[in-house]
PDB file of C-alpha atoms in Angstrom:
ATOM      1  CA  ASN A   1     120.818 256.135  88.525  1.00  0.00           C
ATOM      2  CA  PHE A   2     122.671 254.993  85.396  1.00  0.00           C
ATOM      3  CA  VAL A   3     124.131 251.491  85.728  1.00  0.00           C
ATOM      4  CA  GLY A   4     125.940 251.358  82.380  1.00  0.00           C
ATOM      5  CA  LEU A   5     126.950 247.877  81.319  1.00  0.00           C
ATOM      6  CA  LYS A   6     126.777 246.458  84.841  1.00  0.00           C
ATOM      7  CA  TYR A   7     123.942 244.023  84.101  1.00  0.00           C
ATOM      8  CA  PHE A   8     125.463 242.973  80.801  1.00  0.00           C
ATOM      9  CA  MET A   9     128.594 241.868  82.664  1.00  0.00           C
ATOM     10  CA  VAL A  10     126.693 239.653  85.142  1.00  0.00           C
ATOM     11  CA  PRO A  11     126.470 236.597  82.838  1.00  0.00           C
ATOM     12  CA  PHE A  12     130.181 236.820  82.071  1.00  0.00           C
ATOM     13  CA  SER A  13     131.161 237.005  85.733  1.00  0.00           C
ATOM     14  CA  ASN A  14     129.297 233.776  86.564  1.00  0.00           C
ATOM     15  CA  PRO A  15     131.369 230.739  85.366  1.00  0.00           C
ATOM     16  CA  ILE A  16     128.286 228.579  84.739  1.00  0.00           C
ATOM     17  CA  LEU A  17     126.538 231.240  82.663  1.00  0.00           C
ATOM     18  CA  ARG A  18     129.791 232.019  80.848  1.00  0.00           C
ATOM     19  CA  ALA A  19     130.147 228.326  79.897  1.00  0.00           C
ATOM     20  CA  ASP A  20     126.549 228.330  78.640  1.00  0.00           C
ATOM     21  CA  ILE A  21     127.184 231.439  76.546  1.00  0.00           C
ATOM     22  CA  VAL A  22     130.293 229.864  75.013  1.00  0.00           C
ATOM     23  CA  ARG A  23     128.374 226.637  74.259  1.00  0.00           C
ATOM     24  CA  VAL A  24     125.479 228.524  72.663  1.00  0.00           C
ATOM     25  CA  MET A  25     127.834 230.633  70.537  1.00  0.00           C
ATOM     26  CA  ARG A  26     129.801 227.525  69.478  1.00  0.00           C
ATOM     27  CA  ASN A  27     126.614 225.696  68.499  1.00  0.00           C
ATOM     28  CA  THR A  28     125.257 228.701  66.609  1.00  0.00           C
ATOM     29  CA  LEU A  29     128.476 229.216  64.670  1.00  0.00           C
ATOM     30  CA  ALA A  30     128.863 225.493  63.953  1.00  0.00           C
ATOM     31  CA  MET A  31     125.304 225.197  62.650  1.00  0.00           C
ATOM     32  CA  SER A  32     125.759 228.337  60.551  1.00  0.00           C
ATOM     33  CA  PHE A  33     128.963 227.043  58.982  1.00  0.00           C
ATOM     34  CA  LEU A  34     127.401 223.615  58.392  1.00  0.00           C
ATOM     35  CA  SER A  35     124.449 225.250  56.691  1.00  0.00           C
ATOM     36  CA  ILE A  36     126.545 227.582  54.562  1.00  0.00           C
ATOM     37  CA  GLY A  37     129.100 224.857  53.811  1.00  0.00           C
ATOM     38  CA  THR A  38     126.443 222.576  52.379  1.00  0.00           C
ATOM     39  CA  SER A  39     124.414 225.272  50.675  1.00  0.00           C
ATOM     40  CA  MET A  40     125.324 223.858  47.259  1.00  0.00           C
ATOM     41  CA  LEU A  41     123.221 220.723  47.838  1.00  0.00           C
ATOM     42  CA  PRO A  42     120.025 222.299  46.448  1.00  0.00           C
ATOM     43  CA  MET A  43     121.946 223.305  43.323  1.00  0.00           C
ATOM     44  CA  PHE A  44     123.122 219.733  42.752  1.00  0.00           C
ATOM     45  CA  PHE A  45     119.621 218.460  43.504  1.00  0.00           C
ATOM     46  CA  ALA A  46     118.192 220.874  40.918  1.00  0.00           C
ATOM     47  CA  ILE A  47     120.699 219.595  38.355  1.00  0.00           C
ATOM     48  CA  PHE A  48     119.676 216.042  39.263  1.00  0.00           C
ATOM     49  CA  LEU A  49     116.016 216.927  38.742  1.00  0.00           C
ATOM     50  CA  ALA A  50     116.779 218.588  35.422  1.00  0.00           C
ATOM     51  CA  GLU A  51     118.628 215.484  34.233  1.00  0.00           C
ATOM     52  CA  ILE A  52     115.718 213.137  34.970  1.00  0.00           C
ATOM     53  CA  GLY A  53     114.327 212.283  31.569  1.00  0.00           C
ATOM     54  CA  CYS A  54     110.925 211.000  32.673  1.00  0.00           C
ATOM     55  CA  ARG A  55     108.829 214.143  33.217  1.00  0.00           C
ATOM     56  CA  PRO A  56     106.127 212.530  35.427  1.00  0.00           C
ATOM     57  CA  TYR A  57     108.786 210.995  37.680  1.00  0.00           C
ATOM     58  CA  ARG A  58     110.606 214.344  37.885  1.00  0.00           C
ATOM     59  CA  LYS A  59     107.383 216.111  38.899  1.00  0.00           C
ATOM     60  CA  VAL A  60     106.644 213.497  41.589  1.00  0.00           C
ATOM     61  CA  VAL A  61     110.174 213.792  43.033  1.00  0.00           C
ATOM     62  CA  GLN A  62     110.016 217.587  42.934  1.00  0.00           C
ATOM     63  CA  THR A  63     106.615 217.632  44.639  1.00  0.00           C
ATOM     64  CA  LEU A  64     107.618 215.148  47.343  1.00  0.00           C
ATOM     65  CA  THR A  65     110.768 217.107  48.135  1.00  0.00           C
ATOM     66  CA  THR A  66     108.999 220.483  48.152  1.00  0.00           C
ATOM     67  CA  ILE A  67     106.139 219.466  50.484  1.00  0.00           C
ATOM     68  CA  PRO A  68     108.332 219.299  53.641  1.00  0.00           C
ATOM     69  CA  HIS A  69     109.008 223.042  53.339  1.00  0.00           C
ATOM     70  CA  PHE A  70     105.348 223.705  54.146  1.00  0.00           C
ATOM     71  CA  ILE A  71     105.250 221.381  57.165  1.00  0.00           C
ATOM     72  CA  SER A  72     105.681 223.021  60.564  1.00  0.00           C
ATOM     73  CA  TRP A  73     108.723 222.171  62.669  1.00  0.00           C
ATOM     74  CA  VAL A  74     106.450 220.513  65.237  1.00  0.00           C
ATOM     75  CA  LEU A  75     105.323 218.005  62.619  1.00  0.00           C
ATOM     76  CA  VAL A  76     108.902 217.521  61.425  1.00  0.00           C
ATOM     77  CA  TYR A  77     109.953 216.538  64.932  1.00  0.00           C
ATOM     78  CA  SER A  78     106.909 214.269  65.226  1.00  0.00           C
ATOM     79  CA  VAL A  79     108.023 212.442  62.091  1.00  0.00           C
ATOM     80  CA  VAL A  80     111.583 212.272  63.418  1.00  0.00           C
ATOM     81  CA  TRP A  81     110.289 210.898  66.720  1.00  0.00           C
ATOM     82  CA  SER A  82     108.270 208.202  64.970  1.00  0.00           C
ATOM     83  CA  LEU A  83     111.300 207.212  62.917  1.00  0.00           C
ATOM     84  CA  PHE A  84     114.051 207.324  65.532  1.00  0.00           C
ATOM     85  CA  SER A  85     112.433 206.752  68.924  1.00  0.00           C
ATOM     86  CA  LEU A  86     114.175 204.224  71.152  1.00  0.00           C
ATOM     87  CA  ASN A  87     111.349 201.743  71.670  1.00  0.00           C
ATOM     88  CA  ASP A  88     108.819 202.411  68.909  1.00  0.00           C
ATOM     89  CA  GLY A  89     110.977 203.937  66.182  1.00  0.00           C
ATOM     90  CA  PHE A  90     110.829 202.525  62.673  1.00  0.00           C
ATOM     91  CA  VAL A  91     114.617 202.672  62.189  1.00  0.00           C
ATOM     92  CA  ASN A  92     115.389 200.763  65.403  1.00  0.00           C
ATOM     93  CA  HIS A  93     112.660 198.241  64.610  1.00  0.00           C
ATOM     94  CA  LEU A  94     114.065 197.696  61.106  1.00  0.00           C
ATOM     95  CA  LEU A  95     117.669 197.387  62.304  1.00  0.00           C
ATOM     96  CA  LEU A  96     116.618 194.870  64.961  1.00  0.00           C
ATOM     97  CA  LYS A  97     114.620 192.800  62.445  1.00  0.00           C
ATOM     98  CA  LEU A  98     117.583 192.741  60.052  1.00  0.00           C
ATOM     99  CA  ASN A  99     119.840 191.658  62.953  1.00  0.00           C
ATOM    100  CA  LEU A 100     122.153 194.608  62.331  1.00  0.00           C
ATOM    101  CA  ILE A 101     121.944 195.637  65.988  1.00  0.00           C
ATOM    102  CA  GLU A 102     121.247 193.676  69.159  1.00  0.00           C
ATOM    103  CA  ALA A 103     119.734 196.484  71.228  1.00  0.00           C
ATOM    104  CA  PRO A 104     117.884 199.667  70.199  1.00  0.00           C
ATOM    105  CA  ILE A 105     120.027 202.750  69.672  1.00  0.00           C
ATOM    106  CA  ALA A 106     119.079 205.977  71.449  1.00  0.00           C
ATOM    107  CA  PHE A 107     119.311 208.199  68.371  1.00  0.00           C
ATOM    108  CA  LEU A 108     117.370 211.008  70.042  1.00  0.00           C
ATOM    109  CA  GLY A 109     118.605 210.446  73.584  1.00  0.00           C
ATOM    110  CA  THR A 110     122.227 211.427  73.109  1.00  0.00           C
ATOM    111  CA  ASP A 111     123.930 214.697  72.281  1.00  0.00           C
ATOM    112  CA  LYS A 112     126.670 213.097  70.163  1.00  0.00           C
ATOM    113  CA  HIS A 113     125.114 213.903  66.806  1.00  0.00           C
ATOM    114  CA  VAL A 114     122.965 216.950  67.500  1.00  0.00           C
ATOM    115  CA  TRP A 115     124.637 219.193  64.921  1.00  0.00           C
ATOM    116  CA  LEU A 116     124.378 216.518  62.252  1.00  0.00           C
ATOM    117  CA  THR A 117     120.754 215.676  63.001  1.00  0.00           C
ATOM    118  CA  GLN A 118     119.676 219.322  63.172  1.00  0.00           C
ATOM    119  CA  TRP A 119     121.422 219.957  59.857  1.00  0.00           C
ATOM    120  CA  ALA A 120     119.750 216.864  58.355  1.00  0.00           C
ATOM    121  CA  TYR A 121     116.271 218.006  59.485  1.00  0.00           C
ATOM    122  CA  GLY A 122     116.788 221.465  58.008  1.00  0.00           C
ATOM    123  CA  THR A 123     118.213 220.076  54.784  1.00  0.00           C
ATOM    124  CA  TRP A 124     115.369 217.593  54.393  1.00  0.00           C
ATOM    125  CA  LYS A 125     112.809 220.299  55.096  1.00  0.00           C
ATOM    126  CA  ASN A 126     114.210 222.899  52.686  1.00  0.00           C
ATOM    127  CA  LEU A 127     116.049 220.975  49.945  1.00  0.00           C
ATOM    128  CA  GLY A 128     113.187 220.849  47.461  1.00  0.00           C
ATOM    129  CA  TRP A 129     112.101 224.425  48.049  1.00  0.00           C
ATOM    130  CA  ASN A 130     115.626 225.783  47.641  1.00  0.00           C
ATOM    131  CA  ALA A 131     116.100 223.657  44.517  1.00  0.00           C
ATOM    132  CA  ILE A 132     113.226 225.563  42.904  1.00  0.00           C
ATOM    133  CA  LEU A 133     115.416 228.693  42.915  1.00  0.00           C
ATOM    134  CA  TYR A 134     118.066 226.854  40.938  1.00  0.00           C
ATOM    135  CA  ILE A 135     115.566 225.217  38.610  1.00  0.00           C
ATOM    136  CA  SER A 136     114.378 228.678  37.604  1.00  0.00           C
ATOM    137  CA  SER A 137     118.017 229.691  37.066  1.00  0.00           C
ATOM    138  CA  LEU A 138     118.536 226.626  34.877  1.00  0.00           C
ATOM    139  CA  ASN A 139     115.917 228.011  32.522  1.00  0.00           C
ATOM    140  CA  SER A 140     117.981 231.173  32.044  1.00  0.00           C
ATOM    141  CA  ILE A 141     121.013 229.280  30.668  1.00  0.00           C
ATOM    142  CA  ASP A 142     121.110 229.643  26.902  1.00  0.00           C
ATOM    143  CA  THR A 143     120.226 226.347  25.203  1.00  0.00           C
ATOM    144  CA  MET A 144     122.578 227.225  22.341  1.00  0.00           C
ATOM    145  CA  LEU A 145     125.479 226.565  24.718  1.00  0.00           C
ATOM    146  CA  TYR A 146     124.275 223.001  25.219  1.00  0.00           C
ATOM    147  CA  GLU A 147     123.827 222.506  21.491  1.00  0.00           C
ATOM    148  CA  ALA A 148     127.320 223.847  20.775  1.00  0.00           C
ATOM    149  CA  ALA A 149     128.792 221.605  23.467  1.00  0.00           C
ATOM    150  CA  GLU A 150     127.027 218.598  21.983  1.00  0.00           C
ATOM    151  CA  ILE A 151     128.405 219.417  18.533  1.00  0.00           C
ATOM    152  CA  ASP A 152     131.867 219.706  20.108  1.00  0.00           C
ATOM    153  CA  GLY A 153     131.439 216.218  21.559  1.00  0.00           C
ATOM    154  CA  ALA A 154     130.622 217.016  25.175  1.00  0.00           C
ATOM    155  CA  GLY A 155     128.714 214.331  27.029  1.00  0.00           C
ATOM    156  CA  ARG A 156     126.146 214.729  29.775  1.00  0.00           C
ATOM    157  CA  PHE A 157     128.747 215.323  32.521  1.00  0.00           C
ATOM    158  CA  GLY A 158     130.759 217.675  30.319  1.00  0.00           C
ATOM    159  CA  LYS A 159     127.685 219.824  29.817  1.00  0.00           C
ATOM    160  CA  ILE A 160     126.974 219.786  33.559  1.00  0.00           C
ATOM    161  CA  PHE A 161     130.539 220.709  34.584  1.00  0.00           C
ATOM    162  CA  TYR A 162     131.269 223.267  31.872  1.00  0.00           C
ATOM    163  CA  ILE A 163     127.874 224.876  31.232  1.00  0.00           C
ATOM    164  CA  THR A 164     125.298 224.126  33.935  1.00  0.00           C
ATOM    165  CA  ILE A 165     127.372 224.592  37.103  1.00  0.00           C
ATOM    166  CA  PRO A 166     129.136 227.779  35.883  1.00  0.00           C
ATOM    167  CA  GLY A 167     125.739 229.089  34.776  1.00  0.00           C
ATOM    168  CA  LEU A 168     124.271 228.478  38.236  1.00  0.00           C
ATOM    169  CA  LEU A 169     127.165 229.813  40.328  1.00  0.00           C
ATOM    170  CA  PRO A 170     125.972 233.447  40.309  1.00  0.00           C
ATOM    171  CA  SER A 171     122.615 232.238  41.643  1.00  0.00           C
ATOM    172  CA  ALA A 172     124.325 230.007  44.194  1.00  0.00           C
ATOM    173  CA  GLN A 173     125.643 232.912  46.242  1.00  0.00           C
ATOM    174  CA  ALA A 174     122.313 234.700  46.713  1.00  0.00           C
ATOM    175  CA  PRO A 175     120.736 232.170  49.146  1.00  0.00           C
ATOM    176  CA  ASN A 176     123.820 232.308  51.398  1.00  0.00           C
ATOM    177  CA  ILE A 177     123.276 235.957  52.278  1.00  0.00           C
ATOM    178  CA  PRO A 178     120.025 235.388  54.219  1.00  0.00           C
ATOM    179  CA  LYS A 179     121.436 232.203  55.773  1.00  0.00           C
ATOM    180  CA  GLY A 180     124.238 234.203  57.313  1.00  0.00           C
ATOM    181  CA  LEU A 181     121.840 236.889  58.497  1.00  0.00           C
ATOM    182  CA  TRP A 182     119.143 234.585  59.895  1.00  0.00           C
ATOM    183  CA  ASN A 183     121.543 232.431  61.874  1.00  0.00           C
TER     184      ASN A 183
END
């Protein structure tokens, strides 16, 4: 006996399930747009890394920002818990010691900032790894352009705005395609 779409319509006929479906879709779309809207951060971070003159310092920063990509999400949330927990969290402890707050803040116990915190965790976890894509693209920009710009009197920011960023823009669109598909 063929039932057609009968069982697919059940969640939409129940008001509680329908509200849950709308909430889940809203959250998914919001997180997707937040992620895609801030997808240029790794590009700017790669430019920042490229502009660091001290090579050992640059390597340390690059390593420390790439390591979180290889940490499981369970460990990420364990770190977040140890930082932001209500009673034992480092952030609450620090804010109390500095007399910036009078009572601990329930950072993890409220749903006010869930989108922001989820975006922050994902950004922290993947910023260094995604910056590697742009660092490799930086190497493909012709160094003669920088030399010509320097002869023409361009400073550091002029080179960044007129050579580096336009040179990275074709690479900037590629990571957005999987982001849209995976979300």
